[in-house]
């Protein structure tokens, strides 16, 4: 019983951290656009894909936790892997080509927070490291939920077969 509680608490914590990071990113993007700045299209596509995948993950996770349906758990795993791939692609592309000009601006000259972050590779790598830990923990916990749901379904089928005989 304590393991189930541990997995539930771990899942709740990882999802809350994930929600907070997504909300912070969404708020910073909204603030960025309100101030009249814009990204190149491939960043917009990457951020939009990440938010759509997060919404799909969150919806499938809620369904999976409430129904203990194996298919919903597998869809949650698929969304988690897709979000991981999307996040890595955005971070790698940001590391390689965010700069809009050839010269590196001085620290005090730029008010663009995304430009500022792009010049500090350690922050991007730390962000990716945090998200990797979140994704790994979510995949591990979803694997436990899947194992438990599969075992429950197998036991239900065995009882069904035993009742028929």
Coordinates of N, CA, C and O in Angstrom, one line a residue:
X1 N 0.8 -1.2 0.0 CA 0.0 0.0 0.0 C 0.9 1.3 0.0 O 0.5 2.2 -0.6
X2 N 2.0 1.2 0.7 CA 2.8 2.4 0.7 C 3.5 2.7 -0.6 O 3.7 3.8 -1.0
X3 N 3.7 1.6 -1.4 CA 4.3 1.9 -2.8 C 3.3 2.6 -3.7 O 3.6 3.4 -4.4
X4 N 2.0 2.2 -3.6 CA 1.0 2.8 -4.4 C 0.9 4.3 -4.0 O 0.8 5.2 -4.9
X5 N 1.0 4.6 -2.7 CA 0.9 6.0 -2.2 C 2.1 6.7 -2.7 O 2.0 7.9 -3.2
X6 N 3.3 6.1 -2.7 CA 4.5 6.7 -3.1 C 4.4 7.1 -4.6 O 4.8 8.1 -5.1
X7 N 3.9 6.1 -5.4 CA 3.8 6.4 -6.9 C 2.8 7.5 -7.2 O 3.0 8.3 -8.0
X8 N 1.7 7.5 -6.4 CA 0.7 8.5 -6.6 C 1.2 9.9 -6.3 O 1.1 10.9 -7.0
X9 N 1.9 10.0 -5.1 CA 2.5 11.3 -4.7 C 3.6 11.7 -5.7 O 3.7 12.9 -6.1
X10 N 4.4 10.7 -6.2 CA 5.5 11.0 -7.2 C 4.8 11.5 -8.5 O 5.4 12.5 -9.1
X11 N 3.8 10.9 -8.9 CA 3.1 11.3 -10.2 C 2.5 12.7 -10.0 O 2.7 13.5 -10.9
X12 N 1.9 12.9 -8.9 CA 1.3 14.3 -8.6 C 2.4 15.3 -8.6 O 2.2 16.4 -9.3
X13 N 3.5 15.1 -8.0 CA 4.6 16.1 -7.9 C 5.2 16.3 -9.3 O 5.4 17.4 -9.7
X14 N 5.4 15.2 -10.0 CA 6.0 15.4 -11.4 C 5.1 16.1 -12.3 O 5.5 17.0 -13.1
X15 N 3.8 15.8 -12.2 CA 2.8 16.5 -13.1 C 2.7 18.0 -12.7 O 2.6 18.9 -13.5
X16 N 2.7 18.3 -11.4 CA 2.6 19.7 -10.9 C 3.8 20.5 -11.3 O 3.7 21.6 -11.8
X17 N 5.0 19.9 -11.2 CA 6.2 20.6 -11.7 C 6.1 20.8 -13.2 O 6.5 21.9 -13.7
X18 N 5.7 19.8 -13.9 CA 5.5 19.9 -15.4 C 4.5 21.0 -15.7 O 4.7 21.8 -16.6
X19 N 3.4 21.1 -15.0 CA 2.4 22.1 -15.2 C 3.0 23.5 -14.9 O 2.8 24.5 -15.7
X20 N 3.7 23.6 -13.8 CA 4.3 24.9 -13.5 C 5.3 25.4 -14.5 O 5.3 26.5 -14.9
X21 N 6.1 24.5 -15.0 CA 7.1 24.8 -16.0 C 6.4 25.2 -17.3 O 6.8 26.2 -18.0
X22 N 5.4 24.5 -17.7 CA 4.6 24.8 -18.9 C 3.9 26.2 -18.8 O 3.9 27.0 -19.7
X23 N 3.3 26.4 -17.6 CA 2.7 27.7 -17.3 C 3.7 28.8 -17.4 O 3.4 29.9 -17.9
X24 N 4.8 28.6 -16.8 CA 5.8 29.7 -16.8 C 6.3 30.0 -18.2 O 6.5 31.1 -18.6
X25 N 6.5 28.9 -19.0 CA 6.9 29.1 -20.4 C 5.7 29.8 -21.2 O 6.0 30.8 -21.9
X26 N 4.5 29.4 -20.9 CA 3.4 30.1 -21.6 C 3.3 31.5 -21.2 O 3.0 32.4 -22.1
X27 N 3.4 31.9 -19.9 CA 3.3 33.2 -19.5 C 4.5 34.1 -20.1 O 4.2 35.2 -20.5
X28 N 5.7 33.5 -20.1 CA 6.8 34.3 -20.6 C 6.6 34.5 -22.1 O 7.0 35.6 -22.7
X29 N 6.1 33.5 -22.9 CA 5.8 33.7 -24.3 C 4.7 34.7 -24.5 O 4.8 35.6 -25.4
X30 N 3.7 34.7 -23.7 CA 2.6 35.7 -23.8 C 3.2 37.1 -23.5 O 2.9 38.1 -24.3
X31 N 4.0 37.3 -22.5 CA 4.6 38.5 -22.2 C 5.5 39.0 -23.3 O 5.5 40.2 -23.7
X32 N 6.2 38.1 -23.9 CA 7.1 38.3 -25.0 C 6.3 38.9 -26.2 O 6.7 39.9 -26.8
X33 N 5.2 38.2 -26.6 CA 4.4 38.7 -27.7 C 3.7 40.0 -27.4 O 3.5 40.8 -28.3
X34 N 3.2 40.2 -26.2 CA 2.5 41.4 -25.8 C 3.5 42.6 -26.0 O 3.0 43.7 -26.4
X35 N 4.8 42.4 -25.8 CA 5.7 43.5 -25.9 C 6.2 43.7 -27.4 O 7.1 44.4 -27.7
X36 N 5.5 43.0 -28.3 CA 5.7 43.2 -29.7 C 6.9 42.4 -30.3 O 7.3 42.7 -31.4
X37 N 7.4 41.4 -29.6 CA 8.5 40.7 -30.2 C 8.0 39.4 -30.8 O 6.8 39.0 -30.6
X38 N 8.8 38.7 -31.6 CA 8.3 37.5 -32.2 C 9.5 36.5 -32.4 O 10.7 36.9 -32.4
X39 N 9.2 35.3 -32.6 CA 10.1 34.2 -32.8 C 10.1 33.9 -34.3 O 9.1 34.2 -35.0
X40 N 11.1 33.1 -34.7 CA 11.0 32.6 -36.1 C 10.0 31.4 -36.1 O 9.6 30.9 -35.1
X41 N 9.4 31.1 -37.3 CA 8.4 30.1 -37.4 C 8.7 28.7 -36.8 O 7.8 28.1 -36.2
X42 N 9.9 28.3 -36.9 CA 10.2 27.0 -36.4 C 10.1 26.9 -34.8 O 9.8 25.9 -34.3
X43 N 10.4 28.0 -34.2 CA 10.3 28.0 -32.7 C 8.8 28.1 -32.4 O 8.4 27.4 -31.4
X44 N 8.0 28.8 -33.1 CA 6.6 28.9 -32.8 C 5.9 27.5 -33.0 O 5.1 27.1 -32.2
X45 N 6.4 26.8 -34.1 CA 5.9 25.4 -34.3 C 6.3 24.5 -33.2 O 5.5 23.7 -32.6
X46 N 7.5 24.6 -32.7 CA 8.0 23.8 -31.6 C 7.3 24.0 -30.3 O 6.9 23.1 -29.7
X47 N 7.1 25.3 -30.0 CA 6.4 25.7 -28.7 C 4.9 25.2 -28.8 O 4.4 24.7 -27.9
X48 N 4.3 25.5 -30.0 CA 2.9 25.1 -30.1 C 2.7 23.6 -30.0 O 1.8 23.1 -29.4
X49 N 3.6 22.9 -30.7 CA 3.6 21.4 -30.6 C 3.8 20.9 -29.2 O 3.1 20.0 -28.7
X50 N 4.7 21.5 -28.5 CA 4.9 21.1 -27.1 C 3.7 21.3 -26.2 O 3.3 20.5 -25.4
X51 N 3.0 22.5 -26.4 CA 1.8 22.8 -25.6 C 0.6 21.8 -26.0 O -0.1 21.4 -25.1
X52 N 0.5 21.5 -27.3 CA -0.5 20.6 -27.7 C -0.3 19.2 -27.2 O -1.2 18.5 -26.7
X53 N 1.0 18.8 -27.2 CA 1.4 17.5 -26.7 C 1.2 17.4 -25.2 O 0.7 16.4 -24.6
X54 N 1.5 18.5 -24.5 CA 1.2 18.6 -23.1 C -0.3 18.5 -22.7 O -0.6 17.7 -21.8
X55 N -1.1 19.2 -23.5 CA -2.5 19.1 -23.3 C -3.0 17.7 -23.5 O -3.8 17.1 -22.7
X56 N -2.5 17.0 -24.6 CA -2.9 15.6 -24.8 C -2.4 14.7 -23.7 O -3.2 13.8 -23.3
X57 N -1.2 14.9 -23.3 CA -0.7 14.1 -22.2 C -1.6 14.3 -20.9 O -1.9 13.3 -20.3
X58 N -1.9 15.5 -20.6 CA -2.6 15.8 -19.3 C -4.0 15.1 -19.4 O -4.5 14.5 -18.4
X59 N -4.7 15.3 -20.6 CA -6.0 14.7 -20.7 C -6.0 13.2 -20.6 O -6.8 12.5 -19.9
X60 N -5.0 12.6 -21.4 CA -4.9 11.1 -21.3 C -4.5 10.6 -20.0 O -4.9 9.5 -19.5
X61 N -3.7 11.4 -19.2 CA -3.3 11.0 -17.9 C -4.5 11.0 -16.9 O -4.6 10.1 -16.1
X62 N -5.3 12.0 -17.0 CA -6.5 12.1 -16.2 C -7.4 10.9 -16.5 O -7.9 10.2 -15.6
X63 N -7.6 10.6 -17.7 CA -8.4 9.5 -18.1 C -7.8 8.2 -17.6 O -8.5 7.3 -17.1
X64 N -6.5 8.0 -17.8 CA -5.8 6.8 -17.4 C -5.9 6.6 -15.9 O -6.1 5.5 -15.4
X65 N -5.7 7.7 -15.1 CA -5.7 7.5 -13.6 C -7.1 7.2 -13.1 O -7.3 6.4 -12.2
X66 N -8.1 7.8 -13.8 CA -9.5 7.5 -13.3 C -10.1 6.2 -13.8 O -10.8 5.5 -13.1
X67 N -9.7 5.7 -15.0 CA -10.3 4.5 -15.5 C -9.3 3.3 -15.4 O -9.8 2.2 -15.5
X68 N -8.0 3.5 -15.2 CA -7.0 2.4 -15.2 C -7.0 1.6 -16.5 O -6.7 0.5 -16.5
X69 N -7.4 2.3 -17.5 CA -7.5 1.7 -18.9 C -6.0 1.6 -19.4 O -5.3 2.6 -19.5
X70 N -5.7 0.5 -19.9 CA -4.3 0.3 -20.5 C -4.1 1.2 -21.7 O -3.0 1.7 -21.9
X71 N -5.1 1.3 -22.5 CA -4.9 2.2 -23.7 C -4.7 3.6 -23.4 O -3.8 4.3 -24.0
X72 N -5.3 4.1 -22.4 CA -5.1 5.5 -21.9 C -3.7 5.7 -21.4 O -3.1 6.7 -21.6
X73 N -3.2 4.7 -20.7 CA -1.9 4.7 -20.1 C -0.9 4.7 -21.2 O 0.1 5.5 -21.2
X74 N -1.1 3.9 -22.2 CA -0.2 3.8 -23.4 C -0.2 5.2 -24.2 O 0.9 5.6 -24.7
X75 N -1.4 5.8 -24.3 CA -1.4 7.1 -24.9 C -0.7 8.1 -24.1 O 0.1 9.0 -24.7
X76 N -0.8 8.1 -22.8 CA 0.0 9.0 -22.0 C 1.5 8.8 -22.2 O 2.3 9.7 -22.2
X77 N 1.9 7.5 -22.3 CA 3.4 7.2 -22.5 C 3.8 7.8 -23.9 O 4.8 8.4 -24.0
X78 N 2.9 7.6 -24.9 CA 3.2 8.1 -26.2 C 3.4 9.6 -26.2 O 4.3 10.2 -26.8
X79 N 2.4 10.3 -25.5 CA 2.5 11.8 -25.4 C 3.8 12.2 -24.7 O 4.4 13.2 -25.0
X80 N 4.1 11.5 -23.6 CA 5.4 11.8 -22.9 C 6.6 11.7 -23.7 O 7.5 12.6 -23.7
X81 N 6.7 10.6 -24.5 CA 7.9 10.4 -25.4 C 7.9 11.5 -26.4 O 8.9 12.1 -26.7
X82 N 6.7 11.9 -27.0 CA 6.6 12.9 -28.0 C 7.0 14.3 -27.4 O 7.7 15.0 -28.1
X83 N 6.6 14.6 -26.2 CA 6.9 15.8 -25.6 C 8.4 15.9 -25.3 O 9.1 16.9 -25.5
X84 N 9.0 14.8 -24.9 CA 10.5 14.7 -24.7 C 11.2 15.0 -26.0 O 12.1 15.8 -26.0
X85 N 10.8 14.4 -27.1 CA 11.5 14.6 -28.4 C 11.3 16.0 -28.8 O 12.3 16.7 -29.3
X86 N 10.1 16.6 -28.7 CA 9.8 18.0 -29.0 C 10.7 18.9 -28.2 O 11.3 19.9 -28.7
X87 N 10.8 18.7 -26.9 CA 11.6 19.6 -26.0 C 13.1 19.5 -26.4 O 13.7 20.6 -26.5
X88 N 13.6 18.3 -26.7 CA 15.0 18.2 -27.0 C 15.2 18.9 -28.4 O 16.2 19.6 -28.5
X89 N 14.3 18.8 -29.3 CA 14.5 19.4 -30.6 C 14.5 21.0 -30.5 O 15.4 21.6 -31.0
X90 N 13.6 21.5 -29.7 CA 13.5 22.9 -29.5 C 14.8 23.4 -28.8 O 15.4 24.4 -29.2
X91 N 15.3 22.7 -27.7 CA 16.5 23.1 -27.0 C 17.7 23.1 -27.9 O 18.5 24.0 -27.9
X92 N 17.8 22.0 -28.7 CA 19.0 21.9 -29.6 C 19.0 23.0 -30.6 O 20.0 23.6 -30.9
X93 N 17.8 23.2 -31.2 CA 17.7 24.3 -32.2 C 18.0 25.6 -31.6 O 18.6 26.5 -32.2
X94 N 17.6 25.8 -30.4 CA 17.8 27.1 -29.7 C 19.3 27.2 -29.4 O 19.9 28.3 -29.5
X95 N 19.9 26.1 -29.0 CA 21.4 26.2 -28.7 C 22.2 26.5 -30.0 O 23.2 27.2 -30.0
X96 N 21.7 26.1 -31.1 CA 22.5 26.2 -32.4 C 22.2 27.5 -33.1 O 23.1 28.0 -33.8
X97 N 21.0 28.0 -33.1 CA 20.7 29.1 -34.1 C 19.7 30.2 -33.6 O 19.0 30.8 -34.4
X98 N 19.6 30.5 -32.4 CA 18.6 31.5 -32.0 C 19.0 32.9 -32.4 O 18.2 33.7 -32.7
X99 N 20.3 33.1 -32.3 CA 20.8 34.5 -32.5 C 20.3 35.1 -33.8 O 20.5 34.5 -34.9
X100 N 19.8 36.3 -33.7 CA 19.3 36.9 -34.9 C 20.3 37.8 -35.7 O 20.1 38.1 -36.8
X101 N 21.4 38.1 -35.0 CA 22.5 38.8 -35.7 C 23.8 38.1 -35.5 O 23.9 37.2 -34.7
X102 N 24.7 38.5 -36.3 CA 26.0 37.8 -36.3 C 26.8 38.2 -35.0 O 27.5 37.3 -34.5
X103 N 26.7 39.4 -34.5 CA 27.4 39.8 -33.3 C 26.7 39.4 -32.1 O 25.5 39.4 -32.0
X104 N 27.4 39.1 -31.1 CA 26.9 38.8 -29.8 C 26.7 40.1 -29.0 O 27.6 40.8 -28.8
X105 N 25.4 40.4 -28.7 CA 25.2 41.7 -28.0 C 25.8 41.7 -26.6 O 25.9 40.6 -26.0
X106 N 26.1 42.9 -26.1 CA 26.6 42.9 -24.7 C 25.4 42.7 -23.8 O 24.3 42.9 -24.1
X107 N 25.8 42.3 -22.6 CA 24.7 41.8 -21.6 C 23.7 42.9 -21.3 O 22.5 42.7 -21.2
X108 N 24.1 44.2 -21.2 CA 23.2 45.2 -20.9 C 22.4 45.8 -22.1 O 21.5 46.5 -21.9
X109 N 22.8 45.5 -23.3 CA 22.2 46.0 -24.5 C 20.9 45.3 -24.8 O 20.1 45.9 -25.5
X110 N 20.7 44.1 -24.4 CA 19.5 43.3 -24.8 C 18.5 43.2 -23.7 O 18.8 43.0 -22.6
X111 N 17.2 43.4 -24.1 CA 16.2 43.2 -23.1 C 15.4 42.0 -23.5 O 14.4 41.7 -22.8
X112 N 15.8 41.3 -24.5 CA 15.1 40.1 -24.9 C 15.5 38.9 -24.0 O 16.7 38.5 -24.1
X113 N 14.6 38.4 -23.2 CA 15.0 37.3 -22.3 C 15.4 36.0 -23.0 O 16.3 35.3 -22.5
X114 N 14.8 35.8 -24.2 CA 15.1 34.5 -24.9 C 16.5 34.7 -25.5 O 17.3 33.7 -25.6
X115 N 16.8 35.9 -26.0 CA 18.2 36.1 -26.5 C 19.2 36.0 -25.3 O 20.3 35.4 -25.5
X116 N 18.8 36.5 -24.2 CA 19.7 36.4 -23.0 C 20.0 35.0 -22.6 O 21.1 34.6 -22.4
X117 N 18.9 34.1 -22.6 CA 19.1 32.7 -22.3 C 19.9 32.0 -23.4 O 20.7 31.1 -23.1
X118 N 19.7 32.4 -24.6 CA 20.4 31.7 -25.7 C 21.9 31.9 -25.6 O 22.7 31.1 -26.1
X119 N 22.3 33.0 -24.9 CA 23.8 33.2 -24.7 C 24.3 32.5 -23.5 O 25.5 32.5 -23.2
X120 N 23.4 31.9 -22.7 CA 23.8 31.2 -21.5 C 23.4 29.7 -21.7 O 22.4 29.3 -21.3
X121 N 24.3 29.0 -22.4 CA 24.0 27.6 -22.8 C 23.8 26.7 -21.6 O 23.0 25.8 -21.6
X122 N 24.4 27.1 -20.4 CA 24.2 26.3 -19.2 C 22.8 26.3 -18.7 O 22.3 25.3 -18.2
X123 N 22.1 27.4 -18.9 CA 20.7 27.5 -18.5 C 19.8 26.6 -19.4 O 19.0 25.9 -18.8
X124 N 20.1 26.6 -20.7 CA 19.3 25.7 -21.6 C 19.6 24.3 -21.3 O 18.6 23.4 -21.2
X125 N 20.8 23.9 -21.0 CA 21.2 22.5 -20.7 C 20.6 22.1 -19.4 O 20.1 21.0 -19.2
X126 N 20.6 23.0 -18.4 CA 19.9 22.7 -17.1 C 18.4 22.5 -17.2 O 17.8 21.6 -16.6
X127 N 17.8 23.4 -18.1 CA 16.4 23.2 -18.3 C 16.1 21.9 -19.0 O 15.1 21.2 -18.6
X128 N 16.9 21.5 -19.9 CA 16.7 20.2 -20.6 C 17.0 19.1 -19.5 O 16.2 18.1 -19.5
X129 N 17.9 19.2 -18.7 CA 18.2 18.2 -17.6 C 17.0 18.1 -16.7 O 16.7 17.0 -16.3
X130 N 16.4 19.2 -16.3 CA 15.2 19.1 -15.4 C 14.1 18.4 -16.1 O 13.4 17.5 -15.5
X131 N 13.9 18.8 -17.4 CA 12.8 18.1 -18.1 C 13.0 16.6 -18.3 O 12.1 15.8 -18.3
X132 N 14.3 16.3 -18.6 CA 14.6 14.9 -18.8 C 14.3 14.1 -17.5 O 13.7 13.0 -17.6
X133 N 14.6 14.6 -16.3 CA 14.2 14.0 -15.1 C 12.7 13.8 -14.9 O 12.2 12.8 -14.4
X134 N 12.0 14.9 -15.3 CA 10.5 14.8 -15.2 C 10.0 13.8 -16.1 O 9.1 13.0 -15.7
X135 N 10.5 13.7 -17.3 CA 10.0 12.8 -18.3 C 10.3 11.3 -17.8 O 9.5 10.4 -17.9
X136 N 11.5 11.1 -17.4 CA 11.9 9.8 -16.9 C 11.0 9.3 -15.7 O 10.5 8.2 -15.7
X137 N 10.8 10.2 -14.8 CA 9.9 9.9 -13.6 C 8.5 9.6 -14.1 O 7.9 8.6 -13.6
X138 N 8.0 10.4 -15.0 CA 6.6 10.1 -15.5 C 6.5 8.8 -16.2 O 5.6 8.1 -16.0
X139 N 7.6 8.5 -17.0 CA 7.5 7.2 -17.7 C 7.6 6.0 -16.8 O 7.0 5.0 -16.9
X140 N 8.5 6.2 -15.7 CA 8.6 5.1 -14.7 C 7.3 4.9 -14.0 O 6.8 3.8 -13.9
X141 N 6.6 6.0 -13.6 CA 5.4 5.9 -12.9 C 4.3 5.3 -13.8 O 3.5 4.5 -13.4
X142 N 4.2 5.8 -15.0 CA 3.2 5.3 -16.0 C 3.5 3.8 -16.2 O 2.5 3.0 -16.4
X143 N 4.7 3.4 -16.2 CA 5.0 1.9 -16.4 C 4.4 1.1 -15.2 O 3.9 0.1 -15.4
X144 N 4.6 1.7 -14.0 CA 4.0 1.0 -12.8 C 2.5 1.0 -12.9 O 1.8 0.0 -12.6
X145 N 1.8 2.1 -13.3 CA 0.4 2.1 -13.5 C 0.0 1.1 -14.6 O -1.0 0.3 -14.4
X146 N 0.7 1.0 -15.7 CA 0.4 0.0 -16.7 C 0.5 -1.4 -16.2 O -0.3 -2.2 -16.5
X147 N 1.6 -1.7 -15.5 CA 1.8 -3.1 -14.9 C 0.6 -3.4 -14.0 O 0.1 -4.5 -14.0
X148 N 0.2 -2.5 -13.1 CA -0.9 -2.7 -12.2 C -2.2 -2.9 -13.0 O -3.0 -3.8 -12.7
X149 N -2.4 -2.1 -14.0 CA -3.7 -2.2 -14.8 C -3.7 -3.5 -15.6 O -4.8 -4.2 -15.6
X150 N -2.6 -3.9 -16.1 CA -2.5 -5.2 -16.9 C -2.8 -6.3 -15.9 O -3.5 -7.3 -16.3
X151 N -2.2 -6.3 -14.8 CA -2.4 -7.4 -13.8 C -3.9 -7.5 -13.4 O -4.4 -8.5 -13.3
X152 N -4.5 -6.3 -13.2 CA -5.9 -6.3 -12.8 C -6.8 -6.8 -13.9 O -7.7 -7.6 -13.6
X153 N -6.5 -6.5 -15.1 CA -7.3 -7.0 -16.2 C -7.1 -8.5 -16.4 O -8.0 -9.2 -16.7
X154 N -5.9 -9.0 -16.2 CA -5.6 -10.4 -16.3 C -6.4 -11.2 -15.2 O -7.0 -12.2 -15.5
X155 N -6.3 -10.6 -14.0 CA -7.1 -11.3 -12.9 C -8.6 -11.3 -13.2 O -9.3 -12.3 -12.9
X156 N -9.1 -10.2 -13.8 CA -10.5 -10.1 -14.1 C -10.9 -11.2 -15.2 O -11.9 -11.8 -15.1
X157 N -10.0 -11.3 -16.2 CA -10.3 -12.3 -17.2 C -10.2 -13.7 -16.7 O -11.0 -14.6 -17.0
X158 N -9.3 -14.0 -15.7 CA -9.2 -15.3 -15.1 C -10.4 -15.6 -14.3 O -11.0 -16.7 -14.3
X159 N -10.9 -14.7 -13.6 CA -12.2 -14.9 -12.8 C -13.4 -15.1 -13.8 O -14.2 -15.9 -13.5
X160 N -13.4 -14.4 -14.9 CA -14.4 -14.6 -15.9 C -14.4 -16.0 -16.5 O -15.4 -16.6 -16.6
X161 N -13.2 -16.4 -16.8 CA -13.0 -17.8 -17.3 C -13.4 -18.8 -16.3 O -14.1 -19.8 -16.6
X162 N -13.1 -18.6 -15.0 CA -13.4 -19.6 -14.0 C -14.9 -19.6 -13.7 O -15.4 -20.7 -13.4
X163 N -15.6 -18.5 -13.9 CA -17.0 -18.5 -13.7 C -17.7 -19.3 -14.8 O -18.7 -19.9 -14.5
X164 N -17.2 -19.2 -16.0 CA -17.8 -19.9 -17.1 C -17.7 -21.4 -16.9 O -18.6 -22.1 -17.4
X165 N -16.7 -21.9 -16.3 CA -16.5 -23.4 -16.1 C -17.3 -23.7 -14.9 O -17.8 -24.4 -14.4

